[in-house]
CSV table of C-alpha atoms and ligand atoms in Angstrom, one decimal:
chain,number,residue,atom,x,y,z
A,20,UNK,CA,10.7,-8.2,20.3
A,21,UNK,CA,12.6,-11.7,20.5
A,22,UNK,CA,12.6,-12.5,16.6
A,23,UNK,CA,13.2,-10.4,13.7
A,24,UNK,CA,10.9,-8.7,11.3
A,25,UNK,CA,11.5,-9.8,6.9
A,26,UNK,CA,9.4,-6.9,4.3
A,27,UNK,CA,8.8,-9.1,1.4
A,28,UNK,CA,9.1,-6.4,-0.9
A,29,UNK,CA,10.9,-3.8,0.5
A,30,UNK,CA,12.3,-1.3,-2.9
A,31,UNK,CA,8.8,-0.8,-3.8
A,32,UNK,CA,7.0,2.2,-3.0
A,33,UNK,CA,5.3,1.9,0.4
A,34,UNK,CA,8.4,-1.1,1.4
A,35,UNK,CA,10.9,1.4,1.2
A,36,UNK,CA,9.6,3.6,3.4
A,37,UNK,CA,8.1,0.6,5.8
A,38,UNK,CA,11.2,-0.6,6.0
A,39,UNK,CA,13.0,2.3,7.1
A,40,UNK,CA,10.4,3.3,9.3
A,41,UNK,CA,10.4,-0.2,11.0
A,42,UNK,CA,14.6,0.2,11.6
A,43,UNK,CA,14.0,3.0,13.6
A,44,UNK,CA,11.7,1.8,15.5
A,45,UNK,CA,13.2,-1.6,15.7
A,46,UNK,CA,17.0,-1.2,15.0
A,47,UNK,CA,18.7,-2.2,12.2
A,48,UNK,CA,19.8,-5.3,12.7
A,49,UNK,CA,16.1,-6.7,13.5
A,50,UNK,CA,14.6,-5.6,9.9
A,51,UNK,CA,15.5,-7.7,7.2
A,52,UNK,CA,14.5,-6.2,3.8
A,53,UNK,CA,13.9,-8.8,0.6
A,54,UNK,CA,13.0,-7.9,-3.0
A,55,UNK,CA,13.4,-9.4,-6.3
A,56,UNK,CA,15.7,-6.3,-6.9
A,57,UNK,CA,18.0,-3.8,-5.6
A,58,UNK,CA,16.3,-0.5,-4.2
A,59,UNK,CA,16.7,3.4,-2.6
A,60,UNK,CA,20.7,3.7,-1.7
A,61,UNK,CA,19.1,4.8,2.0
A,62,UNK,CA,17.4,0.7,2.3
A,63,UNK,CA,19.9,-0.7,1.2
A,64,UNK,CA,22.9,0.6,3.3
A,65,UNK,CA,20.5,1.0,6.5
A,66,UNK,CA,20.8,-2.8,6.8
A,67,UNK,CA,20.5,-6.4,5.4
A,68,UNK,CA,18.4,-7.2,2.0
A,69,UNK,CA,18.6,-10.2,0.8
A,70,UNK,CA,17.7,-10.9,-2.9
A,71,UNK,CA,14.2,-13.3,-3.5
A,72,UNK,CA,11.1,-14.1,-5.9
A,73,UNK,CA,8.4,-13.4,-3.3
A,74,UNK,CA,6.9,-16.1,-5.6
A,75,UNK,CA,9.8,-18.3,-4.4
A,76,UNK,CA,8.8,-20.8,-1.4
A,77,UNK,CA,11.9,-22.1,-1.1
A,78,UNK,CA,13.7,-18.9,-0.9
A,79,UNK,CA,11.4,-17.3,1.6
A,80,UNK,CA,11.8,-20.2,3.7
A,81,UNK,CA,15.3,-20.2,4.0
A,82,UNK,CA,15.4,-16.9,4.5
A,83,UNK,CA,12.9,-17.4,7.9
A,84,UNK,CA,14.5,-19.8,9.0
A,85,UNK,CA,18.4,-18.6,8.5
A,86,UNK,CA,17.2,-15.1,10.2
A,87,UNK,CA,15.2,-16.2,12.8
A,88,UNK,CA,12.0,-14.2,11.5
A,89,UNK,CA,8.8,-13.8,13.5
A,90,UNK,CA,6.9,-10.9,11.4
A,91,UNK,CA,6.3,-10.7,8.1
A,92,UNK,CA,5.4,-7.8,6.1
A,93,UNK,CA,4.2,-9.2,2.5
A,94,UNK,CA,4.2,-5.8,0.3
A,95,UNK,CA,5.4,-7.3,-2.8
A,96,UNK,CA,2.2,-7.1,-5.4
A,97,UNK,CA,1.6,-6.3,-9.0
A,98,UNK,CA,-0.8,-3.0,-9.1
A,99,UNK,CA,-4.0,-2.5,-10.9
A,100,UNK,CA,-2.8,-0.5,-14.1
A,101,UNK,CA,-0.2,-3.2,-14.9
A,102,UNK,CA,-2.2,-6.4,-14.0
A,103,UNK,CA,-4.7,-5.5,-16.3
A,104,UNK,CA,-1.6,-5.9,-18.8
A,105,UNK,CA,-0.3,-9.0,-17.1
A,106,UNK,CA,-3.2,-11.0,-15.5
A,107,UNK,CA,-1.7,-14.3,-15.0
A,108,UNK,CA,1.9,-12.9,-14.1
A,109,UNK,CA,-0.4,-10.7,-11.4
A,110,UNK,CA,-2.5,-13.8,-9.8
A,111,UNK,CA,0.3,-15.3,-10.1
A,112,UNK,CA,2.9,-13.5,-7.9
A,113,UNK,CA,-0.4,-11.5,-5.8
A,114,UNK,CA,-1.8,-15.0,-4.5
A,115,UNK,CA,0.8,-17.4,-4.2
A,116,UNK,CA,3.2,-14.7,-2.1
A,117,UNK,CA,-0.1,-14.6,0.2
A,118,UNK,CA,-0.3,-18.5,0.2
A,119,UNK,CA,3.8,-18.8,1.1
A,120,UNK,CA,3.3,-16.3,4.3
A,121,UNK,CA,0.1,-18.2,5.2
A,122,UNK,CA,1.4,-21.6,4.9
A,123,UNK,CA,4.7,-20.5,7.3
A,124,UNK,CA,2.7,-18.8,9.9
A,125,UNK,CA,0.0,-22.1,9.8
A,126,UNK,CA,3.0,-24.4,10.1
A,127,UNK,CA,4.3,-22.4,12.8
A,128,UNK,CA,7.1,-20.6,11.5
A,129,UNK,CA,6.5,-17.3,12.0
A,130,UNK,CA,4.0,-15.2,14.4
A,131,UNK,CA,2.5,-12.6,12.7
A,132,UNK,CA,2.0,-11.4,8.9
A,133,UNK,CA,1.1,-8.2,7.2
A,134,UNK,CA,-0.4,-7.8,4.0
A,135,UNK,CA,-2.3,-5.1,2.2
A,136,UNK,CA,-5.3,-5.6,0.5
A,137,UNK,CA,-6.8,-2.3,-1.5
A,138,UNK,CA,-9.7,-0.3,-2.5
A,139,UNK,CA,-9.5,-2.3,-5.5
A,140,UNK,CA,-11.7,-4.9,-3.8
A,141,UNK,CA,-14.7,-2.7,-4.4
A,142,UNK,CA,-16.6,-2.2,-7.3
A,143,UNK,CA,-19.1,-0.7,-9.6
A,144,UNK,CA,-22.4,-1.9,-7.9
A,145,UNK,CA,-20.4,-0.9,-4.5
A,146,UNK,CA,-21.8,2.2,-2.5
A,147,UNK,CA,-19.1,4.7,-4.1
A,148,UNK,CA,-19.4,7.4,-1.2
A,149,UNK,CA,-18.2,6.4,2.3
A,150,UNK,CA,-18.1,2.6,1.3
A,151,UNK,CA,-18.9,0.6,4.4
A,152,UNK,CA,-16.4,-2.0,5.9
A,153,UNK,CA,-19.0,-4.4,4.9
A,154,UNK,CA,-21.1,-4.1,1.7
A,155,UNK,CA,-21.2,-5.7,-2.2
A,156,UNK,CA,-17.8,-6.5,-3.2
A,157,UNK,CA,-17.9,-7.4,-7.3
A,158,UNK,CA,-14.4,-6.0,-8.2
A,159,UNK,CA,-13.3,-6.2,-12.3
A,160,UNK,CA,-10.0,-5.7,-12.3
A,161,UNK,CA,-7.5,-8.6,-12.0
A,162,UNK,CA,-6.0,-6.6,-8.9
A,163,UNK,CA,-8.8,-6.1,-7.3
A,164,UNK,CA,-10.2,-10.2,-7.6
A,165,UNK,CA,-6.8,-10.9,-6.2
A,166,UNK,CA,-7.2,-8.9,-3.1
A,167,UNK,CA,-10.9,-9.6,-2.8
A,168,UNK,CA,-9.3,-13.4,-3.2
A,169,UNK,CA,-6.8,-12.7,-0.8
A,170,UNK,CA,-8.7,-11.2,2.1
A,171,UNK,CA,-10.8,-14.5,1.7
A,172,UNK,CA,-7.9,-16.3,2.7
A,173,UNK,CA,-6.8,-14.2,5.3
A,174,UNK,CA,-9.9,-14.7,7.4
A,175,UNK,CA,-10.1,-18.6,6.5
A,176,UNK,CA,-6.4,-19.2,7.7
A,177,UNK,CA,-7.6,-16.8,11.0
A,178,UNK,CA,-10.5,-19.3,11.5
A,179,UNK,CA,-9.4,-22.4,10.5
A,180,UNK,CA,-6.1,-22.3,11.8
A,181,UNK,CA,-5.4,-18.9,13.9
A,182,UNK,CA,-2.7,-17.2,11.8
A,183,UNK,CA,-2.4,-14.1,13.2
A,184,UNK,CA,-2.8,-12.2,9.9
A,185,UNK,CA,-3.6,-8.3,9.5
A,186,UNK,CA,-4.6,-6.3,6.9
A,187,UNK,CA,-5.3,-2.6,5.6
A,188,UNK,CA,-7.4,-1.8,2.3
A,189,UNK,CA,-5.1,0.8,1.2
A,190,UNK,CA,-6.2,3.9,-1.0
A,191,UNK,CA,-4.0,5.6,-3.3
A,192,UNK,CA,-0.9,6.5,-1.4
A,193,UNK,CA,0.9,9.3,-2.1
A,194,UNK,CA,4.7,10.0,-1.6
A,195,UNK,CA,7.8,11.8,-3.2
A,196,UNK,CA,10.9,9.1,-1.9
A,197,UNK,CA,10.4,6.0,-3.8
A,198,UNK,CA,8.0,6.2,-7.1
A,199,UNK,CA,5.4,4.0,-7.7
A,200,UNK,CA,5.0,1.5,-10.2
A,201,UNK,CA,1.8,0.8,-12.0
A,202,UNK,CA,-1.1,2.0,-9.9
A,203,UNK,CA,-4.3,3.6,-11.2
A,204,UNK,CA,-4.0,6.9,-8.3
A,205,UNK,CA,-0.5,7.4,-9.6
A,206,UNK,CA,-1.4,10.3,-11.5
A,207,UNK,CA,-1.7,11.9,-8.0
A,208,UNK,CA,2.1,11.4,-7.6
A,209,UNK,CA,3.1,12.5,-11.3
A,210,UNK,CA,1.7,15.6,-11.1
A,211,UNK,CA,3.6,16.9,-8.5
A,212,UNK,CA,6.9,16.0,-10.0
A,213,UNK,CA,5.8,17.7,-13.2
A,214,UNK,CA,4.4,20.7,-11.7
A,215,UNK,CA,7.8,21.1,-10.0
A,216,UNK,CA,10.0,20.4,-13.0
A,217,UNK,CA,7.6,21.7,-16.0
A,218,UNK,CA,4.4,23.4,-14.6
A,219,UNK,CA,2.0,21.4,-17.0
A,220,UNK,CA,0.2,18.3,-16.2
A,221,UNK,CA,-1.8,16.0,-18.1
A,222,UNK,CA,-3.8,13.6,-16.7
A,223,UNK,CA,-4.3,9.9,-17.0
A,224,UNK,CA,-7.6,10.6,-15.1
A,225,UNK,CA,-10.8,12.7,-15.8
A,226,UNK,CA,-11.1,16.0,-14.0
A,227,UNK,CA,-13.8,14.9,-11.9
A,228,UNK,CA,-12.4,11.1,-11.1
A,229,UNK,CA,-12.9,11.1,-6.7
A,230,UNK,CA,-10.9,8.6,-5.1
A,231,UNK,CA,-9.6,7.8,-1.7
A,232,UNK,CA,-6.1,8.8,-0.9
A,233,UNK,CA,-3.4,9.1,2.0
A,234,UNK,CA,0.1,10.5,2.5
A,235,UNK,CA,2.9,7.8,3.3
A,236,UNK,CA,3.5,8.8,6.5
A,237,UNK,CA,0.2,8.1,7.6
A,238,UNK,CA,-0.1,4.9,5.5
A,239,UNK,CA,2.8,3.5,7.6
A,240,UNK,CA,1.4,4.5,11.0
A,241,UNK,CA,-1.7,2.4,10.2
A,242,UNK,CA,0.8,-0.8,9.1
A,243,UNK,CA,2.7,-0.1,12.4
A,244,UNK,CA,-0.2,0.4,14.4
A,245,UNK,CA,-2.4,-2.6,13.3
A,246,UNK,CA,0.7,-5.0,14.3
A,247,UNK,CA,1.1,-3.6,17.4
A,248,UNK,CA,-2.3,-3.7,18.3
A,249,UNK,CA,-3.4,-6.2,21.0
A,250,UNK,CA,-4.6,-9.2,19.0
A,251,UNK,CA,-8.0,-9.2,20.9
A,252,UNK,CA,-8.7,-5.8,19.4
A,253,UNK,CA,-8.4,-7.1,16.0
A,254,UNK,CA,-12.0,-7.5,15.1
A,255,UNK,CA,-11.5,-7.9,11.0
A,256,UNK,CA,-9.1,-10.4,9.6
A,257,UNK,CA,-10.1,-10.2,6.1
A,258,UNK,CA,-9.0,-6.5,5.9
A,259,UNK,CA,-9.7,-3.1,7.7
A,260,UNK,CA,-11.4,-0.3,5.5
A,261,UNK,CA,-8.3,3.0,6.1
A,262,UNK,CA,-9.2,6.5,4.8
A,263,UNK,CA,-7.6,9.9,5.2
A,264,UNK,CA,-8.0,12.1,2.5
A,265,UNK,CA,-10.5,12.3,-1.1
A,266,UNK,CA,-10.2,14.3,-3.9
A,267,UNK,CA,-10.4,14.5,-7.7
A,268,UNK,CA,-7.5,16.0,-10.4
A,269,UNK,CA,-9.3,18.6,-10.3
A,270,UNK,CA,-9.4,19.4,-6.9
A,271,UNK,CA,-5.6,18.6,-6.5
A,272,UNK,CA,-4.5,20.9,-9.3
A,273,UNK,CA,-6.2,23.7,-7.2
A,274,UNK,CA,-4.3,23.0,-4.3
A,275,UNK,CA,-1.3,22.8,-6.5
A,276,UNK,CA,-1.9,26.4,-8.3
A,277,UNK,CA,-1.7,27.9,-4.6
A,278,UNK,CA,2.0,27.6,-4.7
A,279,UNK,CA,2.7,27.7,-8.7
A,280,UNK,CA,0.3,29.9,-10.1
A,281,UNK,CA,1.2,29.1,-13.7
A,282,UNK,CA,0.4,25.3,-13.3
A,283,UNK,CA,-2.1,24.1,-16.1
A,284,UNK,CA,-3.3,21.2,-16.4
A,285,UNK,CA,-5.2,18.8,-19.5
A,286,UNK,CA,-6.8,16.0,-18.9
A,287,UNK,CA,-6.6,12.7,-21.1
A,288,UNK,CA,-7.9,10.1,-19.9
A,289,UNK,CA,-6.9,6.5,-20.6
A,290,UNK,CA,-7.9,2.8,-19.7
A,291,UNK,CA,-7.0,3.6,-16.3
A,292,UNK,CA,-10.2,6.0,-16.2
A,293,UNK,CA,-12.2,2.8,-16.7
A,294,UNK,CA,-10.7,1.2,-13.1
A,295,UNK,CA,-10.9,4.7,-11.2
A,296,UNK,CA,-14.8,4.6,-12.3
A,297,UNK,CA,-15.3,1.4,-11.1
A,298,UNK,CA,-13.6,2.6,-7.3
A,299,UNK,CA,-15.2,4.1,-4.3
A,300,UNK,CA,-14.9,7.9,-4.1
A,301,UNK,CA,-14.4,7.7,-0.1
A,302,UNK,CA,-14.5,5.4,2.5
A,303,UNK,CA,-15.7,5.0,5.6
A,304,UNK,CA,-13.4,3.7,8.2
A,305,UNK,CA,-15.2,3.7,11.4
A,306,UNK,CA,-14.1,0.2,12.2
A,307,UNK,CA,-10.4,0.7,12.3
A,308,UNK,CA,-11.0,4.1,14.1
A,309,UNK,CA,-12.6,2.2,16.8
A,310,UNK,CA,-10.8,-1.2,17.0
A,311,UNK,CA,-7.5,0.0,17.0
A,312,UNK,CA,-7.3,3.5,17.0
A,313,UNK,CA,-6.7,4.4,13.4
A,314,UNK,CA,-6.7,8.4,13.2
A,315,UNK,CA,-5.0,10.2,10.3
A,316,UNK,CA,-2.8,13.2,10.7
A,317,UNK,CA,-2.8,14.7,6.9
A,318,UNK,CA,-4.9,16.6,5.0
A,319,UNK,CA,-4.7,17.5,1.4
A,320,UNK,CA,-3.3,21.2,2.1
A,321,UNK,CA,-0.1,19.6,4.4
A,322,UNK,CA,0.4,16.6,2.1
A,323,UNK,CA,0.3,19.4,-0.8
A,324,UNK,CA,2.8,21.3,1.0
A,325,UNK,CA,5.0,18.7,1.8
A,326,UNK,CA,5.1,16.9,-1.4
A,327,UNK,CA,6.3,20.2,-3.2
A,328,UNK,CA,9.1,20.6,-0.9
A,329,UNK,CA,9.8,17.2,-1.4
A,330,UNK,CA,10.2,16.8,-4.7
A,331,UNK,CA,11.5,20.2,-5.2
A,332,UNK,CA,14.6,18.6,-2.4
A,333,UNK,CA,15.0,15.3,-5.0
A,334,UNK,CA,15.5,17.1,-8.0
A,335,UNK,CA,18.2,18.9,-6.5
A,336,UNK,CA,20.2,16.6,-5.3
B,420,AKB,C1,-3.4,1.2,-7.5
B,420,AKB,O1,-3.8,2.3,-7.9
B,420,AKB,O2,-3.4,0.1,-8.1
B,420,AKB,C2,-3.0,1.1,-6.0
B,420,AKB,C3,-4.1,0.8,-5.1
B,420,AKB,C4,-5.3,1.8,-4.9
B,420,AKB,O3,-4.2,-0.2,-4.5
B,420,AKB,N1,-2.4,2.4,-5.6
């Protein structure tokens, strides 16, 4: 790869890992990590970061330009919980970061961008089992109308103008390295930590609330694997439906209780219910399965497993 690679983003949950996942493959000195703050200790001694407002044209800019970037990975994005709390700061930072990366790769600065879209772009009056790649898209959360917004934009700048731009629908994604900051499936995150530090867990969610998940690892195979894909076998430029893995609290708590019997866990939910309601239960992601070879490699028992002795590892050390 001649030019280097910039992660707008990268101390968030799914940038951290990207970014460390992306100097491995790339080596260090090719991966240039940006974030309004400081992140992990692992980022930020695995190689440069350089401090920016994703919301910051000029910034970004000079950072391309100084670094001689050719891929970027946009990940910076306010979630659903907290937009609702924040809508204009939310449109504001989830669109115009999207515009910046656009406009560069338009004006011929850069090759290639990532950015993540979500399962937030769907509905109530959406099929809620195995949602299609294509169906009615009526999204009411600020989140989601900014992804649904964004996606727009992706496809217009690959018509109009051929930016090379890729993108994922994420589903909750589920980790123990870096936490996650105001997402509606982060319940499915908290629990673990408190069923390793306090066996009790009470949920944000109802018992019976389905949605779409995935562990990290697989979530960055599918980021990795849609840029290195062939551009011809991109077939979606507004974003590619990704599943691996659905399940309720309910269901997770089960899974759970196999390795702590004594785990309870209440259920209380909050405003976040609301959004989870209005959200697919699974999805149905034939298309990226066949375009570029999507296939996932965890399922709720090994994510389970690992996640315990994950977290179990953090709290000791
Ligand atoms: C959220 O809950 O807001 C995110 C998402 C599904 O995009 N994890």
């Amino acid at each position: 790869m001649s030019g280097r690679i910039l992660i707008i983003g990268a101390c968030g949950q799914i940038g951290t890992e990207l970014t460390l996942k992306l100097r491995e493959i790339y080596g260090e000195d090719k991966v240039i990590a940006s974030d309004i703050r400081e992140g992990a200790e692992e980022l930020m001694q695995s190689g440069t970061f350089i401090k920016a407002d994703a919301k910051n044209k000029e910034q970004l800019e000079n950072i391309i330009r100084e670094n001689q970037i050719k891929d970027v990975y946009l990940m910076a994005a306010m979630l659903s919980a907290t937009a609702e709390k924040a809508p204009m700061q939310a449109w504001d930072l989830n669109m115009n970061s999207l515009f910046h990366v656009l406009n560069f790769a338009k004006e011929g600065l850069i090759n290639k961008i990532f950015w993540p879209s979500s399962i937030a772009v769907f509905g109530p009056s959406t099929p809620k089992d195995a949602t299609p790649q294509t169906t009615v898209m009526e999204p009411t959360t600020v989140y989601g109308i900014s992804k649904l917004t964004g996606e727009r934009w992706c496809e217009y700048y690959y018509n109009k103008f051929g930016v090379d731009v890729r993108s994922i629908r994420y589903p909750g994604i589920i980790s123990y390295k870096t936490l996650p900051g105001g997402g509606t499936t982060d319940y499915a995150i908290d629990i673990f930590h408190e069923a390793v530090k306090t066996r009790k867990y009470t949920s944000f969610l109802a018992k019976d609330a389905a949605l779409p998940m995935m562990f990290m690892d697989d979530a960055i195979k599918a980021t990795i694997e849609i840029m290195q894909a062939p551009e011809e076998n991109i077939h979606i430029r507004s974003s590619y439906n990704l599943a691996a893995i659905s399940f309720t609290p309910e269901i997770l708590a089960g899974e759970i209780k196999k390795h702590f019997s004594d785990f309870e866990i209440n259920y209380d939910p909050d405003f976040r219910q609301k959004i989870a309601e209005s959200w697919p239960s699974s999805i149905d992601d034939s298309a990226a399965r066949k375009d570029w070879g999507w296939q996932h490699d965890y399922d709720l028992e090994k994510m389970t497993d690992i996640m315990i002795e994950g977290v179990e590892h953090r709290l000791q050390e």
